[in-house]
Amino acid sequence: MRRLIDQLSRQRRLTKEEWVTLIAGQPERDYLFARARETARQYYGNAVYTRGLIEFTSYCKNNCFYCGIRRDNRSVKRYRLSEEEILSCCEQGYGLGFRTFVLQGGEDAFFTDERLVPLLSEIKRRYPDCALTLSVGERTKSSYQRLFDAGADRYLLRHETADAAHYRVLHPQEMSYANRRACLRALKEIGYQVGCGFMVGSPGQTAECLAEDMLFITELRPQMVGIGPFVPHHETPFAREAGGTAELTLYMIALLRLLKPDLLLPATTALGTIDPEGREKGILAGANVVMPNLSPTGVRKQYELYDNKICTGDEAAECRSCLSRRMERIGYRLVTDRGDPAKGPGGIICTT
Ligand code: SAH
């Protein structure tokens, strides 16, 4: 089995059957983690990139079966941050050392291009040294283009699953697997740094589905891949389904690091939610990004995609210093940097 892991690390691709063998059996965990960690070190040293996450709207027109802010969940108190509130999150984040802001939200029709374009331009005018990431779901290619022209550098749009039949298990009929993929391709063509991703252990997911995810990522060549365990939310159709495990999530993180050594790979909040040391373990399995929350504490609880989400009560500064301590304990450092993909091996070891 080490042979397969070495082969992945050398050739940066595997066949579907080879992926299934690794994913279904999770052989040689320690060997894989060591290889993945060493690869991350070669490219990124001991630097951990941070992104300040601003969850700016919880309105959503979609009805994804797994998501706590799905349209049919009548018990969420919906909110939308004003432009001033968003800018004040950025100001606070900048002061704390964030050089990437991620604007994430549900698919909220209020945020037309006409509303987003001036907001993005203003953020870029105030913080020209920062990268701006959007994560607002599916839009038209011309909308993606306008947002890019207004200053958005990166776009996160998890593909959720690369298996068409599995996509149908997770989403209602009106949502389209083909459109999700078309959006990702459009984003790449426009020139965004693109992030796709999937949940680990979502209902109906098999090792074959995850193998398809790896093949899809091999072909798309995204700059980022966001993965975290599926965590059930009590007000969704998946309330009684089992959640994903930290074990498999970590294994997938490590495989992704070997598949694409320069990948921006977050140790996600969902991973930190199901295991108190999940984010540390994620970094030690090859992740190199963390995304603490910059949203105002007053609304945090209302952006609950899954149950028991951590850090919903903390101020942004507390989140940052808590994560910083956690990273230092395992020999890594949060860096004040836009955190673009590494150009090649030669990661820096930070001591300050
Ligand atoms: N509306 C945006 C942002 C979605 S929220 C978009 O469509 O891209 C970001 C991610 O959270 C989703 O892509 C999904 O993968 C993840 N997510 C949603 N519900 C979840 C759950 N119950 N458990 C774990 N992750 C979840």
Short mmCIF file of C-alpha atoms and ligand atoms in Angstrom, two decimals:
data_model
loop_
_atom_site.label_atom_id
_atom_site.label_comp_id
_atom_site.label_asym_id
_atom_site.label_seq_id
_atom_site.Cartn_x
_atom_site.Cartn_y
_atom_site.Cartn_z
CA MET A 1 0.00 0.00 0.00
CA ARG A 2 2.92 2.36 0.55
CA ARG A 3 3.54 1.82 -3.13
CA LEU A 4 0.22 3.50 -4.00
CA ILE A 5 0.92 6.43 -1.71
CA ASP A 6 4.41 6.86 -3.21
CA GLN A 7 2.93 6.63 -6.66
CA LEU A 8 0.39 9.36 -5.87
CA SER A 9 3.14 11.54 -4.54
CA ARG A 10 5.28 11.00 -7.66
CA GLN A 11 2.69 11.02 -10.43
CA ARG A 12 0.04 13.27 -8.89
CA ARG A 13 -2.74 11.05 -10.15
CA LEU A 14 -4.28 7.65 -9.56
CA THR A 15 -6.93 5.57 -11.31
CA LYS A 16 -10.42 5.35 -9.86
CA GLU A 17 -9.73 1.82 -8.59
CA GLU A 18 -6.54 2.95 -6.88
CA TRP A 19 -8.34 5.82 -5.19
CA VAL A 20 -11.07 3.45 -3.99
CA THR A 21 -8.45 1.08 -2.55
CA LEU A 22 -6.90 3.87 -0.50
CA ILE A 23 -10.13 5.55 0.56
CA ALA A 24 -12.06 2.41 1.45
CA GLY A 25 -9.27 0.80 3.47
CA GLN A 26 -7.39 3.87 4.77
CA PRO A 27 -4.16 1.87 4.84
CA GLU A 28 -0.85 3.25 6.13
CA ARG A 29 -2.41 6.24 7.89
CA ASP A 30 0.73 7.31 9.72
CA TYR A 31 2.90 6.94 6.66
CA LEU A 32 0.43 8.97 4.58
CA PHE A 33 0.18 11.75 7.18
CA ALA A 34 3.95 11.98 7.47
CA ARG A 35 4.35 12.23 3.69
CA ALA A 36 1.56 14.84 3.43
CA ARG A 37 2.96 16.92 6.28
CA GLU A 38 6.43 16.81 4.80
CA THR A 39 5.03 17.92 1.41
CA ALA A 40 3.14 20.83 3.00
CA ARG A 41 6.37 21.83 4.79
CA GLN A 42 8.30 21.81 1.52
CA TYR A 43 5.85 24.21 -0.08
CA TYR A 44 4.65 26.30 2.85
CA GLY A 45 7.17 25.80 5.65
CA ASN A 46 5.49 26.18 9.01
CA ALA A 47 3.25 29.02 7.81
CA VAL A 48 -0.48 28.66 8.25
CA TYR A 49 -2.54 31.07 6.18
CA THR A 50 -5.58 32.72 7.70
CA ARG A 51 -8.73 33.97 6.05
CA GLY A 52 -11.19 36.21 7.84
CA LEU A 53 -14.61 34.76 7.21
CA ILE A 54 -17.51 37.22 7.05
CA GLU A 55 -20.87 35.43 6.91
CA PHE A 56 -22.79 38.37 5.52
CA THR A 57 -26.22 36.90 4.77
CA SER A 58 -28.18 33.90 5.96
CA TYR A 59 -30.98 34.30 3.42
CA CYS A 60 -30.91 31.49 0.89
CA LYS A 61 -33.15 30.52 -1.97
CA ASN A 62 -31.81 26.97 -2.07
CA ASN A 63 -33.03 23.95 -0.21
CA CYS A 64 -29.98 21.68 0.08
CA PHE A 65 -30.96 18.74 2.28
CA TYR A 66 -27.86 19.01 4.49
CA CYS A 67 -27.73 22.73 5.17
CA GLY A 68 -29.05 24.46 8.27
CA ILE A 69 -29.86 27.72 6.45
CA ARG A 70 -31.86 26.01 3.69
CA ARG A 71 -34.94 27.88 2.53
CA ASP A 72 -37.45 25.64 4.29
CA ASN A 73 -35.88 26.00 7.71
CA ARG A 74 -38.36 28.43 9.23
CA SER A 75 -36.67 28.46 12.60
CA VAL A 76 -33.54 30.37 11.51
CA LYS A 77 -33.62 34.06 12.19
CA ARG A 78 -32.46 35.48 8.87
CA TYR A 79 -30.05 38.40 8.78
CA ARG A 80 -28.13 40.40 6.26
CA LEU A 81 -25.18 42.64 7.18
CA SER A 82 -25.19 46.22 5.91
CA GLU A 83 -22.32 47.57 3.86
CA GLU A 84 -21.10 49.49 6.92
CA GLU A 85 -21.18 46.35 9.05
CA ILE A 86 -19.21 44.40 6.43
CA LEU A 87 -16.65 47.18 6.13
CA SER A 88 -16.31 47.30 9.88
CA CYS A 89 -15.63 43.54 9.97
CA CYS A 90 -12.87 44.14 7.41
CA GLU A 91 -11.43 47.00 9.45
CA GLN A 92 -11.33 44.90 12.57
CA GLY A 93 -9.90 41.96 10.62
CA TYR A 94 -7.21 44.07 9.02
CA GLY A 95 -6.13 45.30 12.44
CA LEU A 96 -5.84 41.71 13.63
CA GLY A 97 -3.57 40.77 10.72
CA PHE A 98 -5.97 39.27 8.20
CA ARG A 99 -4.99 39.91 4.57
CA THR A 100 -7.76 37.84 3.00
CA PHE A 101 -11.44 38.46 3.53
CA VAL A 102 -13.95 35.80 2.58
CA LEU A 103 -17.49 37.03 2.00
CA GLN A 104 -19.73 34.02 2.36
CA GLY A 105 -23.47 33.73 2.38
CA GLY A 106 -26.56 31.95 1.21
CA GLU A 107 -27.85 32.59 -2.28
CA ASP A 108 -29.55 35.85 -1.42
CA ALA A 109 -31.28 37.67 -4.29
CA PHE A 110 -30.84 40.97 -2.42
CA PHE A 111 -27.13 40.90 -3.26
CA THR A 112 -27.36 41.72 -6.94
CA ASP A 113 -24.26 42.68 -8.89
CA GLU A 114 -25.39 46.30 -8.49
CA ARG A 115 -25.10 45.92 -4.73
CA LEU A 116 -21.99 43.73 -4.62
CA VAL A 117 -19.83 45.58 -7.15
CA PRO A 118 -19.57 48.87 -5.19
CA LEU A 119 -19.01 46.92 -1.96
CA LEU A 120 -16.14 44.88 -3.44
CA SER A 121 -14.59 47.98 -5.02
CA GLU A 122 -14.73 49.79 -1.70
CA ILE A 123 -13.07 46.91 0.17
CA LYS A 124 -10.30 46.76 -2.46
CA ARG A 125 -9.89 50.55 -2.37
CA ARG A 126 -9.44 50.50 1.40
CA TYR A 127 -7.31 47.35 1.51
CA PRO A 128 -5.39 47.05 -1.75
CA ASP A 129 -2.96 44.63 -0.12
CA CYS A 130 -5.71 42.14 0.72
CA ALA A 131 -7.19 39.31 -1.30
CA LEU A 132 -10.93 39.15 -1.56
CA THR A 133 -12.72 35.81 -1.74
CA LEU A 134 -16.38 35.33 -2.57
CA SER A 135 -18.51 32.33 -1.63
CA VAL A 136 -22.05 33.15 -2.66
CA GLY A 137 -23.03 30.18 -4.75
CA GLU A 138 -24.14 29.85 -8.33
CA ARG A 139 -24.43 32.94 -10.54
CA THR A 140 -24.16 33.60 -14.24
CA LYS A 141 -20.79 33.82 -15.93
CA SER A 142 -21.36 37.51 -16.64
CA SER A 143 -22.07 38.11 -12.96
CA TYR A 144 -18.88 36.26 -11.98
CA GLN A 145 -17.04 38.44 -14.51
CA ARG A 146 -18.44 41.68 -13.07
CA LEU A 147 -17.52 40.66 -9.54
CA PHE A 148 -14.03 39.73 -10.70
CA ASP A 149 -13.66 43.08 -12.46
CA ALA A 150 -14.77 44.79 -9.25
CA GLY A 151 -11.87 43.19 -7.38
CA ALA A 152 -12.78 39.66 -6.26
CA ASP A 153 -9.66 37.48 -6.53
CA ARG A 154 -10.90 34.11 -5.39
CA TYR A 155 -14.14 32.14 -5.38
CA LEU A 156 -15.16 29.22 -3.21
CA LEU A 157 -17.85 26.99 -4.62
CA ARG A 158 -17.77 23.46 -3.27
CA HIS A 159 -18.86 21.01 -5.93
CA GLU A 160 -20.31 18.99 -2.98
CA THR A 161 -19.95 15.67 -4.84
CA ALA A 162 -18.61 14.70 -8.24
CA ASP A 163 -20.99 11.75 -8.52
CA ALA A 164 -24.20 12.72 -10.35
CA ALA A 165 -26.40 10.18 -8.56
CA HIS A 166 -25.02 11.21 -5.17
CA TYR A 167 -25.64 14.87 -6.06
CA ARG A 168 -29.35 13.97 -6.36
CA VAL A 169 -29.33 12.43 -2.89
CA LEU A 170 -28.04 15.70 -1.41
CA HIS A 171 -30.07 18.24 -3.37
CA PRO A 172 -33.67 18.83 -4.42
CA GLN A 173 -34.69 18.33 -8.03
CA GLU A 174 -34.52 22.02 -8.94
CA MET A 175 -30.76 22.13 -8.31
CA SER A 176 -28.39 21.06 -11.04
CA TYR A 177 -25.17 19.10 -10.87
CA ALA A 178 -24.32 20.19 -14.42
CA ASN A 179 -24.76 23.86 -13.55
CA ARG A 180 -22.57 23.57 -10.46
CA ARG A 181 -19.75 22.19 -12.59
CA ALA A 182 -20.34 24.76 -15.32
CA CYS A 183 -20.03 27.51 -12.68
CA LEU A 184 -16.66 26.14 -11.54
CA ARG A 185 -15.37 26.03 -15.09
CA ALA A 186 -16.61 29.59 -15.74
CA LEU A 187 -14.85 30.85 -12.61
CA LYS A 188 -11.60 29.26 -13.77
CA GLU A 189 -11.91 30.70 -17.26
CA ILE A 190 -12.43 34.20 -15.86
CA GLY A 191 -9.21 33.90 -13.89
CA TYR A 192 -10.34 33.51 -10.30
CA GLN A 193 -8.31 31.41 -7.93
CA VAL A 194 -10.94 28.73 -7.51
CA GLY A 195 -11.84 26.53 -4.59
CA CYS A 196 -14.09 23.50 -4.89
CA GLY A 197 -14.73 20.92 -2.20
CA PHE A 198 -17.03 18.42 -0.59
CA MET A 199 -18.30 17.15 2.72
CA VAL A 200 -16.86 13.90 4.04
CA GLY A 201 -19.41 11.34 5.17
CA SER A 202 -22.49 12.99 3.69
CA PRO A 203 -25.52 10.68 3.41
CA GLY A 204 -25.15 8.16 0.59
CA GLN A 205 -21.46 8.87 0.04
CA THR A 206 -19.33 5.83 -0.80
CA ALA A 207 -15.61 5.37 -1.38
CA GLU A 208 -16.47 5.45 -5.11
CA CYS A 209 -18.04 8.90 -4.72
CA LEU A 210 -14.91 10.16 -2.98
CA ALA A 211 -12.77 8.59 -5.71
CA GLU A 212 -14.84 10.57 -8.24
CA ASP A 213 -14.16 13.72 -6.20
CA MET A 214 -10.42 13.07 -6.48
CA LEU A 215 -10.67 12.53 -10.25
CA PHE A 216 -12.73 15.70 -10.63
CA ILE A 217 -10.15 17.69 -8.66
CA THR A 218 -7.32 16.18 -10.73
CA GLU A 219 -9.03 17.44 -13.84
CA LEU A 220 -10.28 20.85 -12.58
CA ARG A 221 -6.97 21.79 -10.96
CA PRO A 222 -8.44 24.22 -8.42
CA GLN A 223 -6.14 26.37 -6.28
CA MET A 224 -8.10 25.50 -3.14
CA VAL A 225 -10.15 22.58 -1.88
CA GLY A 226 -12.38 22.95 1.16
CA ILE A 227 -13.41 19.73 2.87
CA GLY A 228 -14.93 19.03 6.24
CA PRO A 229 -17.06 16.35 7.80
CA PHE A 230 -20.80 16.39 7.20
CA VAL A 231 -22.41 17.38 10.50
CA PRO A 232 -26.18 16.90 10.78
CA HIS A 233 -28.39 19.88 11.51
CA HIS A 234 -31.54 19.18 13.52
CA GLU A 235 -33.86 21.25 11.32
CA THR A 236 -33.01 19.54 8.02
CA PRO A 237 -34.15 16.33 6.28
CA PHE A 238 -30.78 14.86 7.27
CA ALA A 239 -31.27 15.51 10.99
CA ARG A 240 -31.08 11.82 11.86
CA GLU A 241 -28.28 10.84 9.50
CA ALA A 242 -24.84 9.90 10.77
CA GLY A 243 -22.12 12.55 10.55
CA GLY A 244 -18.74 12.18 8.84
CA THR A 245 -15.70 11.13 10.87
CA ALA A 246 -12.55 13.08 11.64
CA GLU A 247 -10.53 9.98 10.69
CA LEU A 248 -11.74 9.90 7.10
CA THR A 249 -11.64 13.70 6.77
CA LEU A 250 -7.97 13.72 7.83
CA TYR A 251 -7.18 10.88 5.45
CA MET A 252 -8.77 12.83 2.57
CA ILE A 253 -6.85 16.00 3.52
CA ALA A 254 -3.59 14.07 3.35
CA LEU A 255 -4.46 12.52 -0.02
CA LEU A 256 -5.30 15.98 -1.39
CA ARG A 257 -1.95 17.35 -0.23
CA LEU A 258 -0.12 14.63 -2.14
CA LEU A 259 -2.35 15.05 -5.18
CA LYS A 260 -1.60 18.76 -5.39
CA PRO A 261 1.35 19.86 -3.23
CA ASP A 262 0.71 23.62 -3.60
CA LEU A 263 -2.99 23.34 -2.79
CA LEU A 264 -4.59 25.79 -0.36
CA LEU A 265 -6.23 23.38 1.99
CA PRO A 266 -8.15 24.54 5.06
CA ALA A 267 -8.48 22.75 8.37
CA THR A 268 -12.16 23.63 8.62
CA THR A 269 -14.42 24.74 11.44
CA ALA A 270 -16.57 21.63 10.85
CA LEU A 271 -13.49 19.48 11.58
CA GLY A 272 -12.87 21.52 14.73
CA THR A 273 -16.52 21.00 15.67
CA ILE A 274 -16.47 17.19 15.70
CA ASP A 275 -13.02 16.93 17.30
CA PRO A 276 -11.73 19.54 19.78
CA GLU A 277 -8.26 19.20 18.22
CA GLY A 278 -9.57 18.73 14.70
CA ARG A 279 -7.93 21.80 13.21
CA GLU A 280 -4.53 20.95 14.70
CA LYS A 281 -4.85 17.41 13.38
CA GLY A 282 -5.86 18.84 10.00
CA ILE A 283 -2.67 20.90 9.82
CA LEU A 284 -0.62 17.87 10.86
CA ALA A 285 -2.30 15.88 8.06
CA GLY A 286 -1.23 18.45 5.45
CA ALA A 287 -3.71 21.36 5.62
CA ASN A 288 -2.25 24.89 5.52
CA VAL A 289 -5.15 27.30 5.98
CA VAL A 290 -7.53 28.23 8.79
CA MET A 291 -10.59 30.42 8.41
CA PRO A 292 -11.58 32.05 11.68
CA ASN A 293 -14.81 33.95 11.88
CA LEU A 294 -14.96 37.75 11.60
CA SER A 295 -18.74 38.00 11.58
CA PRO A 296 -20.27 40.17 14.32
CA THR A 297 -20.96 38.00 17.39
CA GLY A 298 -24.61 39.09 17.34
CA VAL A 299 -25.31 37.10 14.17
CA ARG A 300 -22.89 34.19 14.45
CA LYS A 301 -25.39 31.79 15.94
CA GLN A 302 -27.78 32.48 13.07
CA TYR A 303 -25.36 31.23 10.45
CA GLU A 304 -25.54 27.70 11.71
CA LEU A 305 -25.06 25.37 8.75
CA TYR A 306 -24.77 22.41 11.13
CA ASP A 307 -25.34 21.74 14.83
CA ASN A 308 -22.90 22.77 17.58
CA LYS A 309 -20.72 24.91 15.32
CA ILE A 310 -17.78 26.13 17.38
CA CYS A 311 -16.63 29.72 18.01
CA THR A 312 -20.09 31.24 17.63
CA GLY A 313 -19.69 33.18 20.87
CA ASP A 314 -16.17 34.52 20.50
CA GLU A 315 -15.03 37.94 19.38
CA ALA A 316 -12.86 37.97 16.25
CA ALA A 317 -9.78 38.85 18.28
CA GLU A 318 -10.35 35.90 20.61
CA CYS A 319 -10.77 33.55 17.65
CA ARG A 320 -7.54 34.71 16.13
CA SER A 321 -5.50 34.46 19.30
CA CYS A 322 -6.99 31.09 20.20
CA LEU A 323 -6.05 29.71 16.80
CA SER A 324 -2.66 31.31 16.95
CA ARG A 325 -1.94 29.54 20.27
CA ARG A 326 -3.27 26.27 18.90
CA MET A 327 -0.95 26.49 15.88
CA GLU A 328 2.07 27.45 17.96
CA ARG A 329 1.54 24.45 20.20
CA ILE A 330 2.07 22.17 17.20
CA GLY A 331 5.00 24.13 15.76
CA TYR A 332 3.21 26.31 13.20
CA ARG A 333 2.61 30.06 12.88
CA LEU A 334 -0.32 32.11 11.63
CA VAL A 335 1.08 34.55 9.09
CA THR A 336 -0.06 38.03 8.10
CA ASP A 337 -0.10 37.49 4.36
CA ARG A 338 -2.58 37.25 1.47
CA GLY A 339 -1.67 33.59 1.34
CA ASP A 340 -1.52 32.89 -2.38
CA PRO A 341 -0.55 29.45 -3.68
CA ALA A 342 3.17 28.63 -3.35
CA LYS A 343 5.12 28.98 -6.61
CA GLY A 344 7.03 25.80 -5.86
CA PRO A 345 8.94 24.08 -3.08
CA GLY A 346 10.89 26.38 -0.78
CA GLY A 347 8.55 27.16 2.08
CA ILE A 348 9.72 29.60 4.68
CA ILE A 349 10.15 28.68 8.30
CA CYS A 350 8.76 31.60 10.27
CA THR A 351 10.09 32.28 13.72
CA THR A 352 8.29 35.52 14.50
N1 SAH B 1 -24.12 29.40 -0.58
C1 SAH B 1 -22.71 29.21 -0.73
C2 SAH B 1 -22.02 28.90 0.59
C3 SAH B 1 -22.44 27.58 1.16
S1 SAH B 1 -21.98 27.28 2.83
C4 SAH B 1 -22.46 28.13 -1.77
O1 SAH B 1 -23.41 27.58 -2.30
O2 SAH B 1 -21.31 27.87 -2.07
C5 SAH B 1 -20.42 26.53 2.61
C6 SAH B 1 -20.36 25.03 2.68
O3 SAH B 1 -20.79 24.52 3.93
C7 SAH B 1 -21.22 24.28 1.69
O4 SAH B 1 -20.67 24.30 0.42
C8 SAH B 1 -21.29 22.89 2.31
O5 SAH B 1 -20.31 22.02 1.74
C9 SAH B 1 -20.98 23.14 3.79
N2 SAH B 1 -22.10 22.68 4.63
C10 SAH B 1 -23.40 22.98 4.53
N3 SAH B 1 -24.13 22.27 5.41
C11 SAH B 1 -23.26 21.49 6.10
C12 SAH B 1 -23.39 20.50 7.11
N4 SAH B 1 -24.58 20.17 7.62
N5 SAH B 1 -22.28 19.90 7.56
C13 SAH B 1 -21.07 20.23 7.07
N6 SAH B 1 -20.87 21.13 6.10
C14 SAH B 1 -21.96 21.75 5.61
#
